[in-house]
Amino acid sequence: MRRLSTGLWYLDDILNGGFKLGYTYEISGYPWDIVKDHIHQIIPNIAIQDRITILYGQYFEGIDPYKIVRYCKVYRIEYSRIKDRVRIVRGFKGEDYIDGIKRVENIDGIIILVDPYLHAYMTGRKQLYGVIASEIYKIKRVGKTIVIFNRLLANGKPLGGELHRHIADYITSMTYIDGYLYLELIKTLDTPNKSITIEYKPGYPQLKKKIQHTMLEWIE
C-alpha cells in the first residue's frame, strides 16, 4: 500500500509512515494557529508526490502563498514543480461548502478539507453539520484519500462533536502547550495507539528528530 510522506518526521511517525492512499484522516488541533502552520508545511511535501485539492470555507483566512514558498525553500522543493499541482476551492456559505465537496468527488489526487464544520458551528445549524458529514462520507466510500483538518475546543473536544468521527479511519489530535507539541493517535485501523511529545516552535519546522517521550498503548 502506497503512503505519502507528510514531510514532518513526527507526523509520519505517529501515522506509521504518512498518509495511506484510499483512507480518511482527521487531524484536530488546539490552538488553531498551530494547525494552520502544519497545513502550510504539509502542502508542498504532499504536492511534490501527488495532486492536491484544498477546500475551505469563509471563516478560514486562506492559504498564504508566501508561507508555501517559504516552506518550499525549507524543504528544498522547487515551487515551480508544485504550483500547478495544488487546486483551491472556497465555499463562502455552508451550502457552498457542500457543493465543493460534491465537485471534488471526481477529482484525482488528495483531498484536503479545512475546517469543514466551522460554518455549521458558528451559525448553530446542526442539520448543516450532519449534511456536510454525510457528503464527506460519500466521497470516502468511492476510495478517495481525504485529510480533514479540524479544530479542537479548549475542553479537548472536536469542533462539531463526536458524530462525524466515525468517518475517519485515523484520528490524530495536536495540542500545543508551553512550548511542547503533544500528538496523539486516538483512532487507528491497523496499528497501536501512539502519542509523541516534542519541543516545538511555531513557524520553525522540526527537521531533526527530538523525541521527548513516546508511549504505545496496544488496542485490546
XYZ file of C-alpha atoms in Angstrom:
220
model
C 0.000 0.000 0.000
C 1.488 3.316 -1.105
C 1.913 6.028 1.510
C 2.595 9.723 1.109
C 5.073 11.317 3.486
C 3.852 14.489 5.194
C 7.436 15.764 5.279
C 7.196 16.103 9.077
C 9.022 13.334 10.887
C 6.764 13.337 13.944
C 3.529 13.264 11.949
C 4.877 10.482 9.721
C 5.972 8.646 12.864
C 2.606 8.797 14.590
C 0.816 7.814 11.356
C 3.291 4.981 10.794
C 4.657 6.273 7.523
C 2.373 9.087 6.422
C -0.977 9.071 4.632
C -2.035 5.693 3.266
C -3.849 6.135 -0.033
C -7.566 5.423 -0.046
C -8.124 6.238 3.628
C -9.551 9.167 5.574
C -7.530 11.069 8.168
C -8.644 13.676 10.673
C -6.058 15.945 12.282
C -7.617 18.073 15.029
C -5.688 20.655 16.968
C -5.620 23.436 19.546
C -4.835 26.273 19.212
C -5.904 26.642 15.597
C -2.816 28.680 14.605
C -0.679 25.590 15.151
C -2.912 23.557 12.857
C -2.714 26.277 10.184
C 1.071 26.199 10.373
C 1.051 22.448 9.810
C -1.302 22.756 6.838
C 1.185 25.091 5.135
C 4.096 22.754 5.882
C 2.295 19.684 4.568
C 1.101 21.200 1.270
C 4.488 21.343 -0.547
C 5.538 17.957 0.805
C 2.350 16.252 -0.400
C 2.085 18.195 -3.683
C 5.517 17.026 -4.793
C 4.154 13.462 -4.582
C 0.566 13.843 -5.812
C -2.065 16.391 -6.799
C -3.976 18.190 -4.034
C -7.402 19.788 -3.903
C -7.944 22.028 -0.854
C -11.459 23.016 0.186
C -12.125 25.603 2.890
C -14.943 27.901 3.989
C -15.471 31.587 4.622
C -14.114 31.632 8.192
C -10.685 30.295 7.245
C -8.170 33.028 6.412
C -6.995 31.123 3.374
C -3.758 29.592 2.183
C -0.840 32.035 2.376
C 1.263 31.660 -0.816
C 4.242 33.337 0.851
C 4.263 30.656 3.541
C 4.090 27.959 0.884
C 7.092 29.470 -0.913
C 8.963 29.725 2.389
C 8.370 26.098 3.258
C 9.339 25.038 -0.250
C 12.730 26.629 0.423
C 12.982 24.965 3.825
C 12.266 21.524 2.366
C 14.280 22.202 -0.812
C 11.280 21.792 -3.074
C 11.043 23.895 -6.223
C 7.855 25.949 -6.062
C 7.502 25.716 -9.845
C 7.127 21.943 -9.509
C 4.103 22.125 -7.206
C 2.222 25.322 -8.108
C 0.135 23.577 -10.784
C -0.489 20.548 -8.576
C -2.484 22.422 -5.920
C -6.126 23.348 -6.563
C -8.043 25.534 -4.100
C -11.837 25.564 -3.795
C -13.522 28.013 -1.425
C -17.125 27.859 -0.238
C -18.422 31.047 1.373
C -21.586 29.548 2.850
C -22.323 26.132 4.282
C -24.215 25.196 1.132
C -21.238 26.278 -0.991
C -19.004 24.005 1.045
C -21.365 21.114 0.363
C -21.270 21.877 -3.369
C -17.477 21.976 -3.173
C -17.361 18.522 -1.587
C -19.586 17.185 -4.361
C -17.292 18.682 -7.012
C -14.105 17.142 -5.641
C -15.587 13.633 -5.718
C -14.441 13.169 -9.320
C -11.043 14.825 -8.958
C -7.865 12.749 -8.815
C -5.359 13.194 -6.013
C -5.515 14.046 -2.323
C -8.495 15.952 -0.925
C -7.760 18.293 1.992
C -10.798 19.627 3.852
C -10.031 22.594 6.124
C -12.448 23.439 8.929
C -15.440 21.703 7.282
C -17.730 22.009 10.316
C -16.957 25.598 11.345
C -19.777 27.324 9.442
C -22.376 24.996 10.965
C -20.862 25.603 14.421
C -20.763 29.401 14.037
C -24.357 29.584 12.794
C -25.754 26.923 15.145
C -27.075 24.859 12.244
C -26.832 21.276 13.461
C -28.614 19.966 10.385
C -25.930 21.521 8.162
C -23.255 19.759 10.214
C -24.958 16.432 9.530
C -25.256 17.101 5.797
C -21.577 18.033 5.492
C -20.507 14.905 7.387
C -22.746 12.830 5.108
C -21.208 14.309 1.940
C -17.690 13.632 3.234
C -18.691 10.033 3.885
C -19.917 9.716 0.290
C -16.546 10.681 -1.193
C -14.819 8.411 1.311
C -16.846 5.471 0.000
C -15.539 5.924 -3.548
C -11.998 5.395 -2.260
C -10.628 8.930 -2.132
C -7.747 9.880 0.157
C -9.146 12.568 2.460
C -7.299 14.643 5.063
C -9.588 16.654 7.363
C -8.116 19.477 9.445
C -10.492 20.251 12.290
C -10.368 22.370 15.442
C -10.165 21.144 18.998
C -12.049 23.244 21.516
C -10.396 24.339 24.762
C -12.046 21.386 26.535
C -10.331 18.962 24.166
C -13.485 18.068 22.248
C -13.511 18.258 18.431
C -15.457 21.079 16.812
C -18.906 19.811 15.868
C -18.878 16.940 18.337
C -18.079 13.257 18.040
C -20.687 12.227 15.467
C -18.522 12.826 12.403
C -15.559 10.891 13.764
C -16.859 7.555 12.518
C -15.920 8.786 9.028
C -12.174 8.882 9.697
C -10.010 5.776 9.632
C -7.229 7.547 11.530
C -7.626 10.416 14.001
C -4.738 12.441 15.405
C -5.015 15.209 17.997
C -2.448 18.004 18.172
C -2.138 20.260 21.235
C 0.472 22.971 21.824
C 1.162 23.858 25.462
C 4.141 25.725 26.955
C 6.491 25.112 24.045
C 5.620 21.448 23.610
C 3.540 19.829 20.902
C 1.543 16.835 22.076
C 0.463 14.426 19.348
C -1.843 11.512 19.989
C -3.109 8.880 17.565
C -6.519 8.196 19.059
C -8.097 6.127 16.302
C -6.329 3.685 14.016
C -7.193 0.669 11.894
C -4.045 -1.398 11.872
C -1.518 -0.044 14.377
C -1.268 0.592 18.115
C -2.400 3.903 19.506
C 0.556 6.188 19.948
C 1.493 9.514 21.493
C 4.542 11.708 20.950
C 5.685 14.869 22.716
C 8.258 17.189 21.142
C 9.671 20.633 21.755
C 8.158 22.854 19.094
C 8.441 26.440 17.885
C 5.638 27.552 15.554
C 6.994 28.533 12.161
C 10.202 26.546 12.578
C 9.979 23.071 11.016
C 11.351 20.323 13.192
C 13.842 18.848 10.748
C 15.715 16.788 13.332
C 14.184 14.070 15.425
C 13.850 15.240 19.040
C 11.529 12.815 20.735
C 10.964 13.696 24.381
C 8.544 10.927 25.088
C 6.912 8.102 23.167
C 4.185 5.849 24.519
C 2.462 2.878 22.912
C -0.883 1.599 24.066
C -1.912 -1.564 22.300
C -5.562 -1.910 21.392
C -7.109 -4.838 23.156
